[in-house]
mmCIF file of C-alpha atoms in Angstrom:
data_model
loop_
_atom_site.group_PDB
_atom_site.id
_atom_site.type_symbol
_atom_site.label_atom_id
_atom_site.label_comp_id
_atom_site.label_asym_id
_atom_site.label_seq_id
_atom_site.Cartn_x
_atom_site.Cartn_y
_atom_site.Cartn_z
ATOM 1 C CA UNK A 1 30.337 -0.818 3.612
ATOM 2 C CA UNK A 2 31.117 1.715 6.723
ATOM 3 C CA UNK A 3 29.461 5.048 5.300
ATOM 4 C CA UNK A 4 27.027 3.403 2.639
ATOM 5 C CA UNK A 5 23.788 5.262 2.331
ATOM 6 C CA UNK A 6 21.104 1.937 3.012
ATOM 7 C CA UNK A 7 17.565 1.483 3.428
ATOM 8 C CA UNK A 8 16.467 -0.702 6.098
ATOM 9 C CA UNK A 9 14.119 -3.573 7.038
ATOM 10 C CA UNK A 10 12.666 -4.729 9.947
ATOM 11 C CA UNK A 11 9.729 -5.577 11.563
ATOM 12 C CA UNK A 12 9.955 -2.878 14.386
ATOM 13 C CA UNK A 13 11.715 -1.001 16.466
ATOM 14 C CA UNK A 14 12.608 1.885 13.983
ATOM 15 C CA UNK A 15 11.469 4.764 15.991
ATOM 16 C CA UNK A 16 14.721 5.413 17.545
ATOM 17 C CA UNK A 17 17.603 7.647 16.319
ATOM 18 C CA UNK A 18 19.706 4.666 16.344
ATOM 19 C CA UNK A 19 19.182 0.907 15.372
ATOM 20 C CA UNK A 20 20.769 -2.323 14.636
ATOM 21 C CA UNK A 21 19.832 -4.869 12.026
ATOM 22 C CA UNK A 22 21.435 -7.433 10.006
ATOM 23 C CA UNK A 23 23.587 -6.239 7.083
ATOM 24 C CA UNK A 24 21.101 -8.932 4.841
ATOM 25 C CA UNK A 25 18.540 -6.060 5.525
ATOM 26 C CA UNK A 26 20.023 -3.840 4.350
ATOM 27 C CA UNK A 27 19.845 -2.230 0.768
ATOM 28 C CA UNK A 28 21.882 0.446 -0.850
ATOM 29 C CA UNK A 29 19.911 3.300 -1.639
ATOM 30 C CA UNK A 30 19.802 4.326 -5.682
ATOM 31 C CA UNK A 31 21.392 7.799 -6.666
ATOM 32 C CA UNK A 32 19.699 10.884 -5.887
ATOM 33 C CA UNK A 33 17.279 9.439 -3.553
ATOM 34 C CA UNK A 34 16.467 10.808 -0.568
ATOM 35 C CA UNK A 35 16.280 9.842 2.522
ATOM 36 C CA UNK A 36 12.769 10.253 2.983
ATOM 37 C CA UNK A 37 12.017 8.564 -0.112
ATOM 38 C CA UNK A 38 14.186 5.655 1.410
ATOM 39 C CA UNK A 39 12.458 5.194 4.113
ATOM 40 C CA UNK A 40 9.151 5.634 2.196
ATOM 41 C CA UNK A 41 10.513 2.772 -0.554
ATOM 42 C CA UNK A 42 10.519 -0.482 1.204
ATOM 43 C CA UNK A 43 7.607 -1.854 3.322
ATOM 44 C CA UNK A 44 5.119 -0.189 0.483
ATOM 45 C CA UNK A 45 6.851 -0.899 -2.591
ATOM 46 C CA UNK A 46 7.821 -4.848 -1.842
ATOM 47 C CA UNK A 47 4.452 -5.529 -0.915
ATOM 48 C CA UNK A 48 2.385 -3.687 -3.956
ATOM 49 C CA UNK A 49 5.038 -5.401 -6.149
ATOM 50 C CA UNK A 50 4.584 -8.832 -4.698
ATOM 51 C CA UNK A 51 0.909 -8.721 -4.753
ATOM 52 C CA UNK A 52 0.231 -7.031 -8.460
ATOM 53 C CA UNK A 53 3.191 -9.118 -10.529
ATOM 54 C CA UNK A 54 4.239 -12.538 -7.698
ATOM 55 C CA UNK A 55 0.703 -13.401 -6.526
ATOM 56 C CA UNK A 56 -1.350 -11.309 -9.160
ATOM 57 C CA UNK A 57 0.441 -12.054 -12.131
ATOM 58 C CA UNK A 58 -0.552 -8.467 -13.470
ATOM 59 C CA UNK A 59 -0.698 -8.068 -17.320
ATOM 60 C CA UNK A 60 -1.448 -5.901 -20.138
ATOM 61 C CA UNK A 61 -4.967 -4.846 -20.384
ATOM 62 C CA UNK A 62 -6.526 -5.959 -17.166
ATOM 63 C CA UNK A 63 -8.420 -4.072 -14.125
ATOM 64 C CA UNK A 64 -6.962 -3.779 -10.822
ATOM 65 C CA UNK A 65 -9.011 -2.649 -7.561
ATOM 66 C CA UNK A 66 -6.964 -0.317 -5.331
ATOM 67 C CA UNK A 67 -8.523 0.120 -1.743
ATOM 68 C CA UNK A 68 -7.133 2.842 0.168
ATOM 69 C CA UNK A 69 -5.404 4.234 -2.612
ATOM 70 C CA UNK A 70 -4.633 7.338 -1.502
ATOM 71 C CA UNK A 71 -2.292 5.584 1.391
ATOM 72 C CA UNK A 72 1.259 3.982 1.271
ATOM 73 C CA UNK A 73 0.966 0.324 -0.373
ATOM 74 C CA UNK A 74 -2.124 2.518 -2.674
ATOM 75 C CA UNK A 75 0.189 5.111 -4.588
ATOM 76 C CA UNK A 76 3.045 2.355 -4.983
ATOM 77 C CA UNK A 77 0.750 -0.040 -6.672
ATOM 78 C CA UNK A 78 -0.895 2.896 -8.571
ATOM 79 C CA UNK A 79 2.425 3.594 -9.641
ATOM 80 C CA UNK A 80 3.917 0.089 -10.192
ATOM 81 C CA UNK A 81 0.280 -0.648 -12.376
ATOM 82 C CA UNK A 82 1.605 2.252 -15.262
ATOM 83 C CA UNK A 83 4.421 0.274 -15.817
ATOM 84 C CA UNK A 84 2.018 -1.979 -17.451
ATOM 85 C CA UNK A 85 0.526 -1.120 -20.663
ATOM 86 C CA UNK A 86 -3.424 -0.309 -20.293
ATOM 87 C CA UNK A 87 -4.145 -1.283 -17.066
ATOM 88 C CA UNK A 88 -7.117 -0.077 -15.636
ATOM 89 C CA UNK A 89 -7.108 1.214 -12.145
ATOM 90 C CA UNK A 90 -10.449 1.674 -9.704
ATOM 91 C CA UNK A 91 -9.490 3.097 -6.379
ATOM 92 C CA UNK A 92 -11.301 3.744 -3.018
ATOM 93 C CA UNK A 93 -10.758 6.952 -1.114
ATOM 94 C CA UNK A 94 -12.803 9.938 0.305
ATOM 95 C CA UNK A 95 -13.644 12.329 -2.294
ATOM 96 C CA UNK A 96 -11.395 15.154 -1.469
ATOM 97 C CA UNK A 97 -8.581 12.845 -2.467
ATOM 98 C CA UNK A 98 -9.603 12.420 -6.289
ATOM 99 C CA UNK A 99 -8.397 14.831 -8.309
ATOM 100 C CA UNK A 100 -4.879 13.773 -6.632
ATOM 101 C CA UNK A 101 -5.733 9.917 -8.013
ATOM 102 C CA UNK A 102 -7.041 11.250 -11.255
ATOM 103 C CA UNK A 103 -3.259 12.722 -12.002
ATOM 104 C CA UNK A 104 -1.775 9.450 -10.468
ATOM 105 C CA UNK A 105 -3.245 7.302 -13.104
ATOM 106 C CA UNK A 106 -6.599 6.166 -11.199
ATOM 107 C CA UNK A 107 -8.995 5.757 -14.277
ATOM 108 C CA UNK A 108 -12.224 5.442 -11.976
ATOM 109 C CA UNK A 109 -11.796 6.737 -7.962
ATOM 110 C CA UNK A 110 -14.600 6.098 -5.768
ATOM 111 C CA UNK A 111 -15.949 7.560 -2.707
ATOM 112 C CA UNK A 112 -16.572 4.546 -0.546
ATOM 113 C CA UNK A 113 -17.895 6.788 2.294
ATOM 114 C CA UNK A 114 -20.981 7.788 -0.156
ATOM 115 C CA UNK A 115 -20.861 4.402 -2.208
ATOM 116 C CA UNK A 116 -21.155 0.977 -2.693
ATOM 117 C CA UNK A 117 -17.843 0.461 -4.384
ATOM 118 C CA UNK A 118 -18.717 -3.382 -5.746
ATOM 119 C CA UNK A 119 -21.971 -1.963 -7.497
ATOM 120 C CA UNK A 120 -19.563 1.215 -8.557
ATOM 121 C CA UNK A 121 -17.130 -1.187 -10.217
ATOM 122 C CA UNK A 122 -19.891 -3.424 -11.736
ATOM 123 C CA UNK A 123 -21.490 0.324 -13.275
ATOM 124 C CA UNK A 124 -17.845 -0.112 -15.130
ATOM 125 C CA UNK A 125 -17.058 -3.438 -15.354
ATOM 126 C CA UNK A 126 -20.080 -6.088 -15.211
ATOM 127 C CA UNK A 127 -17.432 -9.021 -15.102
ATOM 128 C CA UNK A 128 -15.527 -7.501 -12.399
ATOM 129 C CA UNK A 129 -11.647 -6.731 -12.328
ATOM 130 C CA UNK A 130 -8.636 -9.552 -12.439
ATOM 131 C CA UNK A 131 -6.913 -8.333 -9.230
ATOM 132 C CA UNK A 132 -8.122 -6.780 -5.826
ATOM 133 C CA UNK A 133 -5.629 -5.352 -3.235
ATOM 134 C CA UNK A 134 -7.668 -5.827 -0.008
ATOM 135 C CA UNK A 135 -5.722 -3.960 3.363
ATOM 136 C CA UNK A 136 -9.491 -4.232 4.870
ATOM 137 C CA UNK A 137 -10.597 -7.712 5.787
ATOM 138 C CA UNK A 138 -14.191 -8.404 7.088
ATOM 139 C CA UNK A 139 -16.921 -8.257 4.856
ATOM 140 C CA UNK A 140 -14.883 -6.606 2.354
ATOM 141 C CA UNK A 141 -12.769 -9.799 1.940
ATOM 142 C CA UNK A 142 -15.870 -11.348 0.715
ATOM 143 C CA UNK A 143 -17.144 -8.335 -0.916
ATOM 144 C CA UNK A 144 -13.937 -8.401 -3.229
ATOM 145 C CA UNK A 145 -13.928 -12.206 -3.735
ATOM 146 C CA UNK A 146 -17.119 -11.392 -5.668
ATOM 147 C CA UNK A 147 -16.138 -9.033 -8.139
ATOM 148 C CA UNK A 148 -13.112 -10.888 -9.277
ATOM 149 C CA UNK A 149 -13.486 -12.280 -12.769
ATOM 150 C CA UNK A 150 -12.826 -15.821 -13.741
ATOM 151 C CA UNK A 151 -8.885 -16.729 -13.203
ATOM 152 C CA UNK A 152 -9.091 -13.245 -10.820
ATOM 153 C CA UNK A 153 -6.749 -12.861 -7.488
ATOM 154 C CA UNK A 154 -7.881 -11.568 -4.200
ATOM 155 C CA UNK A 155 -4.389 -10.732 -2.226
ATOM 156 C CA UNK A 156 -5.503 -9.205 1.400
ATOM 157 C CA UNK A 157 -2.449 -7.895 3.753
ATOM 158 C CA UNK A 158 -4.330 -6.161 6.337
ATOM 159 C CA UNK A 159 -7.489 -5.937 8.329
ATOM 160 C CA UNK A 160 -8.193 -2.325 8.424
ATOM 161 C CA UNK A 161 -11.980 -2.805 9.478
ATOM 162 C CA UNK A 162 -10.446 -3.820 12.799
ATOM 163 C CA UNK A 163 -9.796 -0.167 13.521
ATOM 164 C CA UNK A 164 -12.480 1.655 14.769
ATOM 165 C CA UNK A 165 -12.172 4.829 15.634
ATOM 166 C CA UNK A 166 -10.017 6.752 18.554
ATOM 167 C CA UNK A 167 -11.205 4.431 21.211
ATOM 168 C CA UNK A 168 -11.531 0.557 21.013
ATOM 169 C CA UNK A 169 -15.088 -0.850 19.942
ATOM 170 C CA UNK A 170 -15.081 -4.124 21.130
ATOM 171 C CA UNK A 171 -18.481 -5.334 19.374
ATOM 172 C CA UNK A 172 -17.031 -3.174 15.761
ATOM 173 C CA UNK A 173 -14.173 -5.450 16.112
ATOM 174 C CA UNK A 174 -15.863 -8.619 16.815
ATOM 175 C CA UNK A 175 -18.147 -8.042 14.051
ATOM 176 C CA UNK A 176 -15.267 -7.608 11.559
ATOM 177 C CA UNK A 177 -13.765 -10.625 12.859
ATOM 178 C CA UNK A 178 -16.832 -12.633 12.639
ATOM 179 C CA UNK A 179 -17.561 -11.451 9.064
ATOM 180 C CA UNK A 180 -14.039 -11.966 8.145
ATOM 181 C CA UNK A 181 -13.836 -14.391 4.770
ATOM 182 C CA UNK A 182 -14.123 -17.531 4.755
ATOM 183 C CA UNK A 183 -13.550 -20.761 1.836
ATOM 184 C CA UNK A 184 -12.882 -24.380 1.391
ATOM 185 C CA UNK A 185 -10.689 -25.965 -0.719
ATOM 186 C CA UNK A 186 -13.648 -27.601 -2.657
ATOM 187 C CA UNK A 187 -15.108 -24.581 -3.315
ATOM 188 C CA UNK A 188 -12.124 -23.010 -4.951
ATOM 189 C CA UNK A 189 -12.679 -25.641 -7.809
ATOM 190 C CA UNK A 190 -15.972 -24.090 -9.513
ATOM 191 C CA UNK A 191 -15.193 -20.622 -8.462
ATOM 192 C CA UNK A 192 -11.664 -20.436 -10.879
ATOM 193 C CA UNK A 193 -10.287 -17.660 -8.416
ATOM 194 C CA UNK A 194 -7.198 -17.448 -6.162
ATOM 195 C CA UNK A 195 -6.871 -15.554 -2.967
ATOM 196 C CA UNK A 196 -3.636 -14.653 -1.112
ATOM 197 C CA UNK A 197 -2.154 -13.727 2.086
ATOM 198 C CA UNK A 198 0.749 -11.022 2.013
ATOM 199 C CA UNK A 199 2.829 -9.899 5.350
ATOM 200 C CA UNK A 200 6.228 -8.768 4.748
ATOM 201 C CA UNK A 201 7.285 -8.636 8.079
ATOM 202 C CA UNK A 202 7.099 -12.705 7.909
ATOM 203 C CA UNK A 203 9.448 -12.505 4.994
ATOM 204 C CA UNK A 204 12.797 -12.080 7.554
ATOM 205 C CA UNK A 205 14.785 -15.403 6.734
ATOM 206 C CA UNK A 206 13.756 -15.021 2.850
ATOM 207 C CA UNK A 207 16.491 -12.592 1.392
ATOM 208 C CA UNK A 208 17.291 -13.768 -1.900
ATOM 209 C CA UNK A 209 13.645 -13.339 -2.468
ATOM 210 C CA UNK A 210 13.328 -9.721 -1.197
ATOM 211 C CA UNK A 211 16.633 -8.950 -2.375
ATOM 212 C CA UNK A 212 15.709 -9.980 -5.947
ATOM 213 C CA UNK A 213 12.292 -7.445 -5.572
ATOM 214 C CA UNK A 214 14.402 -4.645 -4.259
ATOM 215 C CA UNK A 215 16.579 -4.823 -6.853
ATOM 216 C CA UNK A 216 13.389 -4.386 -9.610
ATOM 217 C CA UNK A 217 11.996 -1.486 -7.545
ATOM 218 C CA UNK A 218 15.818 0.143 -7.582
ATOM 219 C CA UNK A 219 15.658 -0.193 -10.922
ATOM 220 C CA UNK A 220 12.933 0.973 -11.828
ATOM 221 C CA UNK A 221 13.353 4.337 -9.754
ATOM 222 C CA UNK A 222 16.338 4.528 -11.412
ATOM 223 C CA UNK A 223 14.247 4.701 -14.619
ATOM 224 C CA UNK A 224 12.282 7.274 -12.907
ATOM 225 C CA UNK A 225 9.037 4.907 -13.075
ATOM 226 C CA UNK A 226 8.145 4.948 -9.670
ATOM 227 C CA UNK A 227 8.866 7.376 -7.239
ATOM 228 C CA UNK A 228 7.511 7.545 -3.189
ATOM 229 C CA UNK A 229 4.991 10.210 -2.637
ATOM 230 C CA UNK A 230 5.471 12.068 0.738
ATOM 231 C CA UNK A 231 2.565 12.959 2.633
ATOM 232 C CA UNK A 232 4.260 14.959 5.144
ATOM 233 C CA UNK A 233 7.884 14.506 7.437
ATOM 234 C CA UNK A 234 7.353 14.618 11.150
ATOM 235 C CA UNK A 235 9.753 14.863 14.136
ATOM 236 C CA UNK A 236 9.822 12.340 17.228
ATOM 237 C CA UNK A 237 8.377 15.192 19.084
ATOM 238 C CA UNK A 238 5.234 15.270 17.244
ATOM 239 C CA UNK A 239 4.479 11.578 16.732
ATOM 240 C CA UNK A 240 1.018 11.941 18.002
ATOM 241 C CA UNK A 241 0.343 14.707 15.466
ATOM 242 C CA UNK A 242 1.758 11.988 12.624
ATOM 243 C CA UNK A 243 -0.236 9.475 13.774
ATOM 244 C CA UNK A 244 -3.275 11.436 13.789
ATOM 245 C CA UNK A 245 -2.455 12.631 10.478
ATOM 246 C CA UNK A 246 -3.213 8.801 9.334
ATOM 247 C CA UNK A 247 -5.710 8.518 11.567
ATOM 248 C CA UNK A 248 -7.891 10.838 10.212
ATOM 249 C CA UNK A 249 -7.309 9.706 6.971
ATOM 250 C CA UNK A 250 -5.880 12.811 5.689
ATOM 251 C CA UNK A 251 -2.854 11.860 4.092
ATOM 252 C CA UNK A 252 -2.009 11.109 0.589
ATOM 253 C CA UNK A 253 1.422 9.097 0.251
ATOM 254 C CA UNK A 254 3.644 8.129 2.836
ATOM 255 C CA UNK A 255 3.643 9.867 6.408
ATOM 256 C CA UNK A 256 7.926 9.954 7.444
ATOM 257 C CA UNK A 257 9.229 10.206 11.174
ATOM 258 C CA UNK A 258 12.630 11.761 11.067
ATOM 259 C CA UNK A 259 14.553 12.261 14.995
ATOM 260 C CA UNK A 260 14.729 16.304 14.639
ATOM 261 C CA UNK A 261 12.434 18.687 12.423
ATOM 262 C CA UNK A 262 14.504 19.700 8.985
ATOM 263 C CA UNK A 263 16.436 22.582 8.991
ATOM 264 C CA UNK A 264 15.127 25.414 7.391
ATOM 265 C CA UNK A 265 17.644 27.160 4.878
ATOM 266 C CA UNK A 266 19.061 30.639 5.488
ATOM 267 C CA UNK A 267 16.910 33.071 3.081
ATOM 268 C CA UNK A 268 19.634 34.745 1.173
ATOM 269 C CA UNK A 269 19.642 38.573 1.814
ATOM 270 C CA UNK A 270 19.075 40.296 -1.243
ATOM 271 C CA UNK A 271 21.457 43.156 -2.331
#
């Protein structure tokens, strides 16, 4: 209704102080949410909940491989894997970033800058883990289809190799592509391993479907079980510093565009 708090959905077009979408994309937000966490909830949260419990079938006492956990889709499936009893979480990040997976619920972060994160996992866990999120693509596709375990699930939704740096490197990205992973159906058979693809932004037309997730991720931050971790809030006017901000890899959670910079409070004089 007119004056409804909502979170939104779309596949673009949502840096602008105003926008119009369908109503069927839109989603009331829970009590006591914020804005920030609203905008934070969506993309992130849908897609670590498809992958881990619709594609990944996620259950008690399994392993889960989180790359880039530190980012958006990482924390919410960090998050979304505690409401699981004894599931065992490996995630990739630089090594500054850690101690802040370590309190998040990360039983074994690695450093994949210094690392070889397959052999790091296989240190662990000789048979491998049951589920791999893979935002990467490339070799990494492959190097993930490896470790899972028998009746394991490889879900990629991204190619993050393809990104190479400030400036476009044509032969970087033509290597990724070249190395990206490849199968057969025949192949599949002996193997006893699923993969999946996962791109919300394809999802438009299916809104029972998304609805019915939403609804479990409302719920469930309703229950205070998950929550979105903010990186940092940026205005319009520094969009490039934002963007940098993910660039560099610095940020742990969600990085938030908002039209103007918050308001600072009056400090209350003191008598």
């Amino acid at each position: 209704q007119v004056g409804d708090k909502v979170m939104v959905l779309a596949r673009c077009g949502l840096w602008q102080e105003v926008v119009n979408v369908p109503a069927s994309q839109t989603f009331l937000m829970p009590e006591g949410m914020s804005f920030e966490e609203g905008a934070a909830l969506l993309v992130n949260y849908i897609t670590a909940y498809m992958i881990l419990f619709d594609f990944g079938n996620l259950r008690p006492n399994q392993s889960v491989l989180i790359h880039m956990a530190a980012g958006g889709v990482g924390t919410a499936a960090i998050q979304l894997c505690k409401t699981v009893e004894n599931v065992t979480i490996f995630g990739t990040a630089s090594a500054p970033k850690h101690e802040s997976l370590k309190e998040s619920g990360v039983a074994h972060p690695i450093d994949y800058r210094t690392m070889d994160y397959a052999e790091e996992v296989r240190k662990i866990s000789p048979k491998g883990v049951d589920i791999v999120l893979d935002p990467l693509g490339g070799s990494d596709t492959s190097k993930a289809f490896n470790l899972l375990k028998p009746m394991g699930k490889l879900i990629t939704y991204g190619v993050a190799n393809l990104l190479t740096g400030q400036k476009k490197n044509l032969m970087a990205m033509a290597k990724t592509w070249w190395n990206q992973f490849s199968i057969n159906a025949l192949q599949f058979v002996h193997h006893y391993k699923a993969v999946c693809g996962c791109h919300l932004g394809y999802m438009d037309e299916e809104v029972e479907l998304v609805g019915g997730v939403v609804a479990k991720l409302v719920n469930l931050y309703s229950q205070g079980k998950i929550k979105p971790k903010i990186d940092s809030v940026w205005p319009f006017d520094q969009v490039a510093d934002a963007m940098r901000q993910m660039q560099e890899k610095r940020n742990v959670g969600k990085v938030i565009l908002v039209p103007e910079a918050p308001k600072e409070e009056p400090k209350k004089e003191e008598n």
